[in-house]
Amino acid sequence: MNAPQDLEPYFRDFLSHEAVGELAVLAKNLPDLTREDTLTPERIKRYRVSAEGFDLLYFGELVDDRILDGLQRLADQAGLVDQFLLMKQGAVANRIAGFDSENRQVLHTACRDLFSDRPLAPEASRAAKGELEKLSRFLKELADGAICNHRGEPFTDLLQIGIGGSDLGPRALYLALEAYRMPERRVHSVSNVDPDDMAQVLSTLDLSRTLVNVVSKSGTTLETLTNEELARAAFARAGLDPARHFLAVTGQGSPMDDPSRYLRSFYMFDSIGGRYSATSMVGLVMLGFALGLGPVLELLKGANGMDQAAEEPDIRRNPALLMALLGIWNRNFLGMETVAVLPYSQALSRFCAHLQQLDMESNGKSVNRRGEPLSCQSGPVVWGEPGTNGQHAFYQLIHQGTTLVPVEFIGFKECQRGLDLVIQGTTSQEKLLANLLAQSLALASGHRDENPNRSFPGNRPNLILLGQRLTPRAMGALLALYEAKVVFQGFAWNINSFDQEGVQLGKRLANRLLDHFAGRRDSDQYTGWEKDPLGRALLEATGLD
Ligand code: G6Q
């Protein structure tokens, strides 16, 4: 394959696309979903698109055919699918032209492009396959007892230590798929540098039968390295050799790339950003331990299937692209500042937290890909909790509050574990689904009542993502759907969705304060903070000096 084309011709301002002006005009005349001749049975059936086992129903969004045509023109003019393809082929998508930046390819899609003879980025897929084979051998050795503890017993637990992208995605996937874990295997996670978290988790484990998977792409993250040392100390206290229990997932050449300290070391690559890394070894070592290789391959197949579906240029046939454009419609044309993701599946309890990072760290930006101030709003605030719990908590504001909150509902026709009963005429799963569908209709259609306090304005935009059952394959597809959505939005806003400079300043200042703590521990005469009057004032004001 030829070297991938440069993305720079697509570094065009959002406002420069003709479709933006057209859509701004259309936004003055929105469909009224409270009218029976607008929100019709025909609309519900027609505003629907499917891919990789998911139906996206978008009758509840404030769009009509003219607006959808306008969004299609925006997608075409901004070259969203072309950019996505170039990214998948290895274009250097993580960069800011004319400024120092990470300057990297963005190839998380390559680590699941493993099932065809002609992967789009062959070198990256080959490297991913190599790591997967290493994992497969490791899992086999665990299963047949070639790898065991010093007493010859099998390992039953795995503790993952990592933070941010090295925690949120993997943890969300494990919880989503815990129903499929091998009965004798469990996974635990510690991310926070709060020592109580580590102490609590360690107190539940038989360390002699526990593997610890330390995950850090950079191999330098303060929280992760501190937690690794805490865990190593606990193993040493228990008379156990950490080199027989600790695994590493890190970047090649990182300070953690020292196989002599670990039972096994796995690699992730520069071209995979932390929040996009759940389908690399960052997530797969943990998932492979818990579920086995088969479900891991299913997860990758689902993700790969959705990555392919996202190449479709017609927005009415591409759920990821359509979701991106509906989000842009709500954000840039209707002025909505947040989006709530509400899964009607307890197994997705941490998926919202993963999406929060994926979306807000990717698209919470104020400069474009040339380093200039943005001319449009970028990513919204993303939040969410599983339904129906949320219905008994914050849905009041979504239905009747003064802030409009677009909603993305996620649900499944069947439950995961099959433990369900007919109670008062319906199963629990039916109750879950009836609530999901009812909320969607209620938000869209509203309800007029003589009592103003009991009136529902309606026209509150929402969509439904509906799958058959939350299987490993479905989870892979759902993950990739959201990754593609976020990437498409970043391309449309002309921002670099793959760096995270906004987290650096806080890290630097925390390190400076830690220098003060360490300096004072070493010497009563510590004077370092004289150069840091604000830090000193803060330590004094909080009584921590
Ligand atoms: C994600 C970010 C960030 C990162 C963590 C952990 O995209 O880059 O959340 O994943 O800071 O970094 P390490 O894996 O290097 O420890």
Coordinates of C-alpha atoms and ligand atoms in Angstrom, one line a residue:
M1 CA 0.0 0.0 0.0
N2 CA 1.2 3.5 -0.8
A3 CA 2.2 5.8 2.1
P4 CA -1.1 7.3 3.5
Q5 CA -2.0 10.7 2.3
D6 CA -1.6 13.7 4.5
L7 CA -4.7 14.8 6.3
E8 CA -3.7 18.5 6.1
P9 CA -6.0 19.3 3.1
Y10 CA -8.9 18.5 5.5
F11 CA -7.7 21.0 8.2
R12 CA -10.6 23.3 7.3
D13 CA -12.6 25.5 9.6
F14 CA -16.0 24.2 10.6
L15 CA -17.6 27.5 9.5
S16 CA -16.0 27.2 6.1
H17 CA -18.4 24.4 5.0
E18 CA -21.4 25.7 3.1
A19 CA -23.6 23.2 4.8
V20 CA -23.0 24.9 8.1
G21 CA -24.7 28.1 6.9
E22 CA -27.6 26.0 5.5
L23 CA -28.0 24.1 8.7
A24 CA -28.1 27.3 10.7
V25 CA -31.1 28.4 8.6
L26 CA -32.8 25.1 9.1
A27 CA -32.3 25.3 12.8
K28 CA -34.8 28.2 12.9
N29 CA -37.6 25.9 11.9
L30 CA -37.4 22.7 13.8
P31 CA -39.8 19.8 13.6
D32 CA -42.2 19.8 16.5
L33 CA -42.2 16.3 18.0
T34 CA -45.2 17.1 20.2
R35 CA -47.4 17.1 17.1
E36 CA -49.1 13.8 16.2
D37 CA -48.5 14.5 12.5
T38 CA -44.8 14.8 13.1
L39 CA -44.0 12.0 15.6
T40 CA -45.8 9.4 13.5
P41 CA -45.5 5.6 13.5
E42 CA -44.0 6.0 10.0
R43 CA -41.3 8.3 11.4
I44 CA -40.4 5.8 14.2
K45 CA -40.0 3.0 11.6
R46 CA -38.1 5.1 9.1
Y47 CA -35.7 6.9 11.3
R48 CA -33.7 3.9 12.0
V49 CA -30.3 2.5 10.9
S50 CA -28.6 -0.8 11.7
A51 CA -25.0 -2.1 11.8
E52 CA -23.1 -4.9 13.5
G53 CA -26.1 -6.1 15.5
F54 CA -27.3 -2.6 16.7
D55 CA -30.3 -0.6 15.7
L56 CA -30.1 3.1 16.1
L57 CA -33.5 4.7 16.4
Y58 CA -33.4 8.5 16.0
F59 CA -37.1 9.5 15.6
G60 CA -36.7 11.4 18.9
E61 CA -34.0 13.8 17.6
L62 CA -35.0 17.3 16.4
V63 CA -34.3 16.5 12.7
D64 CA -36.3 16.0 9.6
D65 CA -35.4 14.9 6.1
R66 CA -34.1 18.4 5.1
I67 CA -31.9 18.6 8.1
L68 CA -30.6 15.1 7.6
D69 CA -29.7 16.1 4.0
G70 CA -27.9 19.1 5.4
L71 CA -26.0 17.0 7.8
Q72 CA -25.1 14.6 4.9
R73 CA -23.7 17.6 3.0
L74 CA -21.7 18.6 6.1
A75 CA -20.2 15.1 6.3
D76 CA -19.3 15.2 2.7
Q77 CA -17.9 18.7 2.6
A78 CA -15.7 18.0 5.7
G79 CA -14.6 14.7 4.2
L80 CA -15.4 12.9 7.4
V81 CA -15.3 9.3 6.0
D82 CA -12.3 10.1 3.8
Q83 CA -10.4 11.3 6.9
F84 CA -11.5 8.3 8.9
L85 CA -10.2 6.0 6.1
L86 CA -6.9 7.9 6.0
M87 CA -6.6 7.6 9.7
K88 CA -7.2 3.8 9.5
Q89 CA -4.5 3.6 6.8
G90 CA -1.9 5.3 9.0
A91 CA -2.1 9.0 8.3
V92 CA -0.5 11.1 11.0
A93 CA -3.8 12.2 12.5
N94 CA -2.4 13.2 16.0
R95 CA -0.8 16.5 15.2
I96 CA -1.1 20.3 15.2
A97 CA 0.3 21.7 12.0
G98 CA 3.1 24.3 12.6
F99 CA 3.5 23.5 16.3
D100 CA 5.3 20.9 18.4
S101 CA 2.8 18.1 19.0
E102 CA 2.7 14.3 19.4
N103 CA 2.9 13.8 15.7
R104 CA 1.7 10.2 15.6
Q105 CA -0.4 7.8 13.6
V106 CA -3.7 6.8 15.1
L107 CA -4.1 3.1 14.7
H108 CA -6.4 1.7 17.4
T109 CA -8.5 0.3 14.5
A110 CA -5.5 -1.8 13.3
C111 CA -5.4 -3.8 16.5
R112 CA -8.8 -5.4 15.5
D113 CA -8.2 -5.4 11.7
L114 CA -7.0 -9.0 12.1
F115 CA -9.5 -11.0 10.2
S116 CA -8.9 -10.1 6.6
D117 CA -6.1 -10.9 4.2
R118 CA -5.7 -7.2 3.5
P119 CA -5.6 -5.1 6.7
L120 CA -5.7 -1.4 6.0
A121 CA -2.5 -0.7 8.1
P122 CA -0.6 -4.0 7.6
E123 CA 2.4 -3.3 9.8
A124 CA 0.3 -2.2 12.8
S125 CA -2.0 -5.1 12.5
R126 CA 1.0 -7.5 12.2
A127 CA 2.4 -6.0 15.5
A128 CA -1.0 -6.4 17.2
K129 CA -1.3 -10.0 16.0
G130 CA 2.1 -10.7 17.5
E131 CA 1.0 -9.5 20.9
L132 CA -2.2 -11.4 20.6
E133 CA -0.3 -14.6 19.9
K134 CA 1.9 -13.9 22.9
L135 CA -1.2 -13.5 25.0
S136 CA -2.7 -16.7 23.6
R137 CA 0.4 -18.6 24.6
F138 CA 0.3 -17.1 28.1
L139 CA -3.4 -18.0 28.5
K140 CA -2.7 -21.5 27.4
E141 CA 0.2 -21.9 29.9
L142 CA -2.1 -20.6 32.6
A143 CA -4.8 -23.1 31.6
D144 CA -2.6 -26.1 31.4
G145 CA -0.7 -25.3 34.6
A146 CA 2.7 -24.5 33.0
I147 CA 2.3 -21.2 34.8
C148 CA 1.2 -21.5 38.4
N149 CA 2.2 -20.2 41.8
H150 CA 5.0 -21.5 44.0
R151 CA 2.8 -24.3 45.4
G152 CA 1.8 -25.4 41.9
E153 CA -1.7 -23.9 42.2
P154 CA -3.5 -22.0 39.4
F155 CA -3.9 -18.3 39.6
T156 CA -7.5 -17.3 40.4
D157 CA -7.4 -13.5 40.5
L158 CA -5.8 -10.7 38.5
L159 CA -5.4 -7.2 39.8
Q160 CA -5.1 -4.5 37.1
I161 CA -3.1 -1.4 38.2
G162 CA -3.4 1.5 35.7
I163 CA -5.2 4.8 35.4
G164 CA -7.1 6.9 32.8
G165 CA -7.0 5.0 29.5
S166 CA -5.2 2.2 31.2
D167 CA -8.1 1.7 33.5
L168 CA -11.5 3.1 32.3
G169 CA -12.0 1.2 29.1
P170 CA -10.6 -2.2 30.4
R171 CA -12.7 -1.9 33.6
A172 CA -15.8 -0.9 31.7
L173 CA -15.4 -3.9 29.3
Y174 CA -14.7 -6.4 32.1
L175 CA -17.8 -5.3 34.1
A176 CA -19.8 -5.4 30.9
L177 CA -18.7 -9.0 30.2
E178 CA -18.3 -10.3 33.7
A179 CA -21.3 -12.6 33.0
Y180 CA -19.0 -14.6 30.7
R181 CA -16.0 -14.9 33.0
M182 CA -14.6 -18.3 33.9
P183 CA -16.1 -19.2 37.3
E184 CA -12.7 -19.7 38.9
R185 CA -11.2 -16.4 37.6
R186 CA -11.9 -12.8 38.9
V187 CA -10.5 -9.4 38.0
H188 CA -10.0 -6.4 40.2
S189 CA -8.8 -2.9 39.5
V190 CA -7.0 -0.1 41.3
S191 CA -6.4 3.2 39.6
N192 CA -6.6 5.9 42.2
V193 CA -3.4 6.8 44.2
D194 CA -5.7 6.7 47.3
P195 CA -3.9 4.1 49.5
D196 CA -7.2 3.1 51.0
D197 CA -8.4 1.8 47.6
M198 CA -5.3 -0.4 47.3
A199 CA -5.6 -1.6 50.9
Q200 CA -9.2 -2.5 50.5
V201 CA -8.7 -4.5 47.3
L202 CA -5.6 -6.3 48.6
S203 CA -7.5 -7.3 51.7
T204 CA -9.9 -9.3 49.6
L205 CA -7.2 -11.2 47.8
D206 CA -5.2 -14.4 48.4
L207 CA -2.0 -12.9 47.1
S208 CA -0.4 -16.3 46.5
R209 CA -3.0 -17.0 43.8
T210 CA -3.1 -13.4 42.4
L211 CA -1.4 -12.0 39.3
V212 CA -0.9 -8.2 39.1
N213 CA -1.1 -6.6 35.7
V214 CA 0.6 -3.2 35.7
V215 CA -0.5 -1.2 32.7
S216 CA 1.1 2.1 31.7
K217 CA 2.0 3.0 28.2
S218 CA 4.5 5.7 29.3
G219 CA 5.7 3.6 32.2
T220 CA 6.0 6.9 34.1
T221 CA 2.6 7.6 35.6
L222 CA 2.9 8.6 39.2
E223 CA -0.3 6.9 40.4
T224 CA 0.4 3.6 38.6
L225 CA 4.1 3.4 39.7
T226 CA 3.1 4.2 43.3
N227 CA 0.4 1.6 43.3
E228 CA 2.8 -1.0 41.8
E229 CA 5.2 -0.4 44.6
L230 CA 2.5 -0.6 47.2
A231 CA 1.4 -4.0 45.7
R232 CA 5.0 -5.2 45.5
A233 CA 5.5 -4.4 49.1
A234 CA 2.4 -6.4 50.0
F235 CA 3.7 -9.4 48.1
A236 CA 7.2 -9.1 49.7
R237 CA 5.5 -9.0 53.2
A238 CA 3.7 -12.2 52.3
G239 CA 7.0 -13.8 51.3
L240 CA 6.1 -14.0 47.6
D241 CA 8.4 -13.2 44.7
P242 CA 6.8 -10.4 42.6
A243 CA 8.6 -11.5 39.5
R244 CA 6.4 -14.7 39.6
H245 CA 3.2 -12.6 39.9
F246 CA 3.6 -9.3 38.1
L247 CA 2.8 -8.7 34.5
A248 CA 3.5 -5.5 32.5
V249 CA 1.7 -3.8 29.6
T250 CA 3.7 -0.9 28.4
G251 CA 5.3 0.9 25.5
Q252 CA 8.5 -0.5 24.1
G253 CA 11.5 1.2 25.6
S254 CA 9.5 2.8 28.5
P255 CA 11.0 2.8 32.0
M256 CA 8.7 -0.2 32.7
D257 CA 10.0 -2.2 29.8
D258 CA 12.2 -4.4 31.9
P259 CA 11.1 -8.0 31.4
S260 CA 13.4 -9.2 34.3
R261 CA 11.0 -7.7 36.8
Y262 CA 7.9 -9.3 35.4
L263 CA 6.5 -12.8 34.7
R264 CA 5.4 -11.5 31.2
S265 CA 5.6 -8.2 29.4
F266 CA 3.2 -7.2 26.7
Y267 CA 3.5 -4.1 24.5
M268 CA 1.2 -1.4 23.2
F269 CA 2.3 0.9 20.5
D270 CA 2.8 4.7 20.1
S271 CA 0.0 4.8 17.6
I272 CA -2.6 3.8 20.1
G273 CA -3.8 6.6 22.5
G274 CA -4.7 5.6 26.1
R275 CA -8.4 6.2 25.8
Y276 CA -8.5 4.3 22.5
S277 CA -6.5 1.4 23.9
A278 CA -9.1 -1.0 25.3
T279 CA -8.8 -3.4 22.4
S280 CA -5.0 -3.5 22.7
M281 CA -3.1 -5.5 25.3
V282 CA -4.2 -2.7 27.8
G283 CA -7.6 -4.3 27.9
L284 CA -7.0 -7.8 26.4
V285 CA -4.6 -9.2 29.0
M286 CA -7.2 -8.6 31.7
L287 CA -10.1 -9.8 29.6
G288 CA -8.2 -12.8 28.3
F289 CA -7.4 -13.9 31.9
A290 CA -11.1 -13.6 32.9
L291 CA -12.9 -14.7 29.8
G292 CA -10.4 -16.8 27.7
L293 CA -9.2 -16.2 24.2
G294 CA -12.5 -17.0 22.4
P295 CA -14.5 -14.1 23.8
V296 CA -11.6 -11.8 23.3
L297 CA -11.6 -12.6 19.6
E298 CA -15.3 -12.1 19.5
L299 CA -14.9 -8.6 21.0
L300 CA -12.3 -7.8 18.4
K301 CA -14.5 -9.0 15.6
G302 CA -17.4 -6.8 16.8
A303 CA -15.1 -3.8 17.0
N304 CA -13.7 -4.6 13.5
G305 CA -17.2 -5.0 12.1
M306 CA -18.2 -1.6 13.4
D307 CA -15.0 0.0 12.2
Q308 CA -15.9 -1.3 8.7
A309 CA -19.5 -0.1 9.0
A310 CA -18.2 3.4 9.9
E311 CA -16.6 3.6 6.4
E312 CA -20.0 4.0 4.8
P313 CA -20.4 7.6 3.5
D314 CA -24.3 7.7 3.6
I315 CA -25.2 9.0 7.0
R316 CA -28.5 7.1 6.9
R317 CA -26.6 3.9 6.7
N318 CA -23.7 4.5 9.1
P319 CA -24.8 4.7 12.8
A320 CA -21.4 6.1 14.1
L321 CA -21.4 8.9 11.5
L322 CA -25.1 9.7 12.0
M323 CA -24.6 9.8 15.8
A324 CA -21.7 12.1 15.3
L325 CA -23.7 14.5 13.1
L326 CA -26.8 14.4 15.4
G327 CA -24.4 15.3 18.2
I328 CA -23.1 18.2 16.1
W329 CA -26.6 19.3 15.3
N330 CA -27.5 19.4 19.0
R331 CA -24.2 21.0 20.1
N332 CA -23.5 23.6 17.3
F333 CA -26.9 24.4 15.9
L334 CA -29.2 23.9 18.9
G335 CA -26.7 25.1 21.5
M336 CA -26.9 22.1 23.9
E337 CA -23.9 21.8 26.2
T338 CA -24.1 18.3 27.5
V339 CA -25.1 14.8 26.5
A340 CA -26.4 12.0 28.8
V341 CA -25.6 8.4 28.0
L342 CA -28.1 6.2 29.8
P343 CA -27.7 2.5 29.4
Y344 CA -30.5 0.2 30.5
S345 CA -28.0 -2.5 31.4
Q346 CA -26.3 -2.6 34.8
A347 CA -23.4 -4.3 33.2
L348 CA -22.6 -1.0 31.4
S349 CA -22.3 0.8 34.8
R350 CA -18.8 2.0 34.0
F351 CA -19.2 2.5 30.3
C352 CA -20.4 6.1 30.8
A353 CA -17.2 6.8 32.7
H354 CA -15.2 5.4 29.8
L355 CA -17.2 7.5 27.3
Q356 CA -16.7 10.6 29.4
Q357 CA -12.9 10.2 29.0
L358 CA -13.1 9.1 25.4
D359 CA -15.2 12.1 24.4
M360 CA -14.1 14.8 26.8
E361 CA -10.4 14.1 26.6
S362 CA -10.6 13.8 22.8
N363 CA -12.8 16.7 22.0
G364 CA -12.6 19.1 24.9
K365 CA -10.4 21.4 22.9
S366 CA -10.3 25.1 22.1
V367 CA -7.8 25.3 19.2
N368 CA -8.0 23.7 15.8
R369 CA -5.5 21.5 14.0
R370 CA -3.5 24.6 13.0
G371 CA -3.3 25.9 16.6
E372 CA -5.8 28.7 15.9
P373 CA -8.7 29.4 18.3
L374 CA -11.8 27.4 17.3
S375 CA -14.6 29.2 15.6
C376 CA -17.2 26.8 16.9
Q377 CA -18.2 25.0 20.1
S378 CA -16.4 21.6 20.5
G379 CA -17.2 18.6 22.7
P380 CA -20.1 18.5 25.1
V381 CA -20.0 17.5 28.8
V382 CA -20.7 13.7 28.8
W383 CA -22.3 12.0 31.8
G384 CA -24.7 9.2 32.6
E385 CA -25.8 6.4 34.8
P386 CA -27.7 3.2 34.2
G387 CA -31.5 3.4 33.9
T388 CA -33.8 2.8 35.5
N389 CA -31.9 4.0 38.5
G390 CA -31.5 7.4 36.9
Q391 CA -35.3 7.7 36.5
H392 CA -35.6 7.8 40.2
A393 CA -32.9 10.4 40.5
F394 CA -32.1 13.0 37.8
Y395 CA -34.6 12.4 35.0
Q396 CA -36.8 15.2 36.5
L397 CA -34.4 17.7 35.1
I398 CA -34.2 16.0 31.8
H399 CA -37.9 16.1 31.4
Q400 CA -38.8 19.5 32.9
G401 CA -35.6 21.4 33.7
T402 CA -34.5 24.6 32.0
T403 CA -31.4 22.9 30.6
L404 CA -31.9 20.8 27.5
V405 CA -30.0 17.5 27.8
P406 CA -29.8 15.3 24.7
V407 CA -30.0 11.6 25.7
E408 CA -28.5 8.5 24.2
F409 CA -30.3 5.4 25.5
I410 CA -28.6 2.0 25.2
G411 CA -30.5 -1.2 25.7
F412 CA -30.7 -4.9 24.8
K413 CA -33.6 -7.1 23.9
E414 CA -32.4 -10.1 26.0
C415 CA -30.7 -10.2 29.4
Q416 CA -27.2 -11.6 29.7
R417 CA -27.5 -14.2 32.3
G418 CA -30.9 -15.7 31.6
L419 CA -32.1 -15.4 35.2
D420 CA -35.4 -13.7 34.7
L421 CA -39.0 -14.4 35.7
V422 CA -42.5 -13.3 34.8
I423 CA -43.6 -11.2 37.8
Q424 CA -46.9 -9.4 37.6
G425 CA -47.3 -10.4 34.0
T426 CA -43.8 -9.3 32.7
T427 CA -40.2 -10.2 33.0
S428 CA -37.6 -7.9 34.5
Q429 CA -36.0 -7.5 31.1
E430 CA -39.4 -6.4 29.7
K431 CA -39.8 -3.9 32.5
L432 CA -36.3 -2.5 31.7
L433 CA -37.1 -2.2 28.0
A434 CA -40.6 -0.7 28.5
N435 CA -39.0 1.9 30.7
L436 CA -36.4 2.7 28.1
L437 CA -38.8 3.1 25.3
A438 CA -41.3 5.0 27.4
Q439 CA -38.6 7.5 28.4
S440 CA -37.7 8.1 24.8
L441 CA -41.3 8.7 23.8
A442 CA -42.0 10.9 26.8
L443 CA -39.0 13.1 26.2
A444 CA -39.9 13.5 22.5
S445 CA -43.6 13.9 22.6
G446 CA -44.1 15.6 26.0
H447 CA -47.5 16.0 27.5
R448 CA -49.8 19.0 27.9
D449 CA -51.6 19.4 31.3
E450 CA -53.8 22.1 32.7
N451 CA -51.5 22.0 35.8
P452 CA -48.3 23.7 34.5
N453 CA -46.3 21.7 37.1
R454 CA -47.5 18.5 35.4
S455 CA -46.8 19.6 31.9
F456 CA -44.0 18.1 29.9
P457 CA -42.6 20.4 27.1
G458 CA -41.4 17.5 24.9
N459 CA -39.0 18.1 22.0
R460 CA -36.2 16.8 24.2
P461 CA -33.8 15.2 21.8
N462 CA -32.9 11.5 22.3
L463 CA -31.9 8.4 20.4
I464 CA -31.9 4.7 21.2
L465 CA -29.2 2.2 20.5
L466 CA -30.7 -1.3 20.8
G467 CA -28.8 -4.6 20.6
Q468 CA -29.9 -8.2 20.9
R469 CA -27.8 -9.1 23.9
L470 CA -24.7 -7.7 25.5
T471 CA -22.2 -10.3 24.3
P472 CA -18.5 -9.9 23.8
R473 CA -19.1 -9.2 20.1
A474 CA -21.8 -6.6 20.8
M475 CA -19.6 -4.9 23.4
G476 CA -16.8 -4.7 20.8
A477 CA -19.2 -3.1 18.3
L478 CA -20.6 -0.6 20.9
L479 CA -17.1 0.4 21.9
A480 CA -16.0 1.0 18.3
L481 CA -19.2 2.8 17.5
Y482 CA -18.5 5.4 20.2
E483 CA -14.8 5.7 19.2
A484 CA -15.8 6.4 15.6
K485 CA -18.5 8.9 16.7
V486 CA -15.9 10.9 18.7
V487 CA -13.3 10.8 15.9
F488 CA -15.9 11.9 13.3
Q489 CA -16.9 14.9 15.5
G490 CA -13.2 15.9 16.0
F491 CA -12.7 15.8 12.2
A492 CA -15.8 18.0 11.7
W493 CA -14.7 20.5 14.3
N494 CA -11.1 20.4 12.9
I495 CA -9.5 19.5 16.2
N496 CA -6.9 17.0 17.2
S497 CA -8.9 14.4 19.1
F498 CA -5.9 12.3 20.0
D499 CA -3.8 14.4 22.4
Q500 CA -4.5 15.6 25.9
E501 CA -2.3 18.7 26.7
G502 CA -5.0 19.9 29.0
V503 CA -4.1 17.4 31.7
Q504 CA -0.4 18.5 31.9
L505 CA -0.5 21.7 33.9
G506 CA -2.2 20.1 36.9
K507 CA 0.3 17.2 36.8
R508 CA 3.2 19.7 36.8
L509 CA 1.9 21.7 39.7
A510 CA 1.1 18.5 41.7
N511 CA 4.7 17.4 41.2
R512 CA 5.9 20.8 42.4
L513 CA 3.8 20.4 45.6
L514 CA 5.2 16.9 46.0
D515 CA 8.7 18.3 45.8
H516 CA 7.8 20.5 48.8
F517 CA 6.4 17.5 50.8
A518 CA 9.5 15.4 49.9
G519 CA 12.0 18.3 50.6
R520 CA 10.5 19.0 54.0
R521 CA 10.6 15.3 54.9
D522 CA 14.3 15.3 54.1
S523 CA 15.3 18.5 55.8
D524 CA 13.8 20.8 58.4
Q525 CA 15.6 23.6 56.7
Y526 CA 13.8 23.1 53.4
T527 CA 13.6 26.4 51.5
G528 CA 12.5 25.2 48.1
W529 CA 9.0 26.7 48.4
E530 CA 10.3 30.2 48.6
K531 CA 10.2 30.3 44.9
D532 CA 6.6 29.1 44.9
P533 CA 4.5 31.6 46.9
L534 CA 1.2 30.3 45.7
G535 CA 2.0 26.7 46.5
R536 CA 3.3 27.7 49.9
A537 CA 0.1 29.8 50.6
L538 CA -2.1 26.9 49.7
L539 CA -0.2 24.5 51.9
E540 CA -0.4 27.0 54.8
A541 CA -4.1 27.7 54.2
T542 CA -4.9 24.0 54.2
G543 CA -2.7 23.3 57.3
L544 CA -0.6 20.9 55.2
D545 CA 2.6 22.9 55.6
Ligands
G6Q1 C1 -5.6 8.8 27.6 C2 -4.7 9.5 28.3 C3 -4.5 9.1 29.8 C4 -3.6 7.9 30.0 C5 -3.2 7.9 31.5 C6 -2.4 6.7 31.8 O1 -5.8 8.9 26.4 O2 -3.5 9.5 27.6 O3 -5.7 8.9 30.4 O4 -4.2 6.8 29.5 O5 -2.7 9.1 31.9 O6 -1.2 6.8 31.1 P1 -0.2 5.6 31.0 O7 -0.8 4.4 30.4 O8 1.0 6.1 30.3 O9 0.2 5.3 32.5

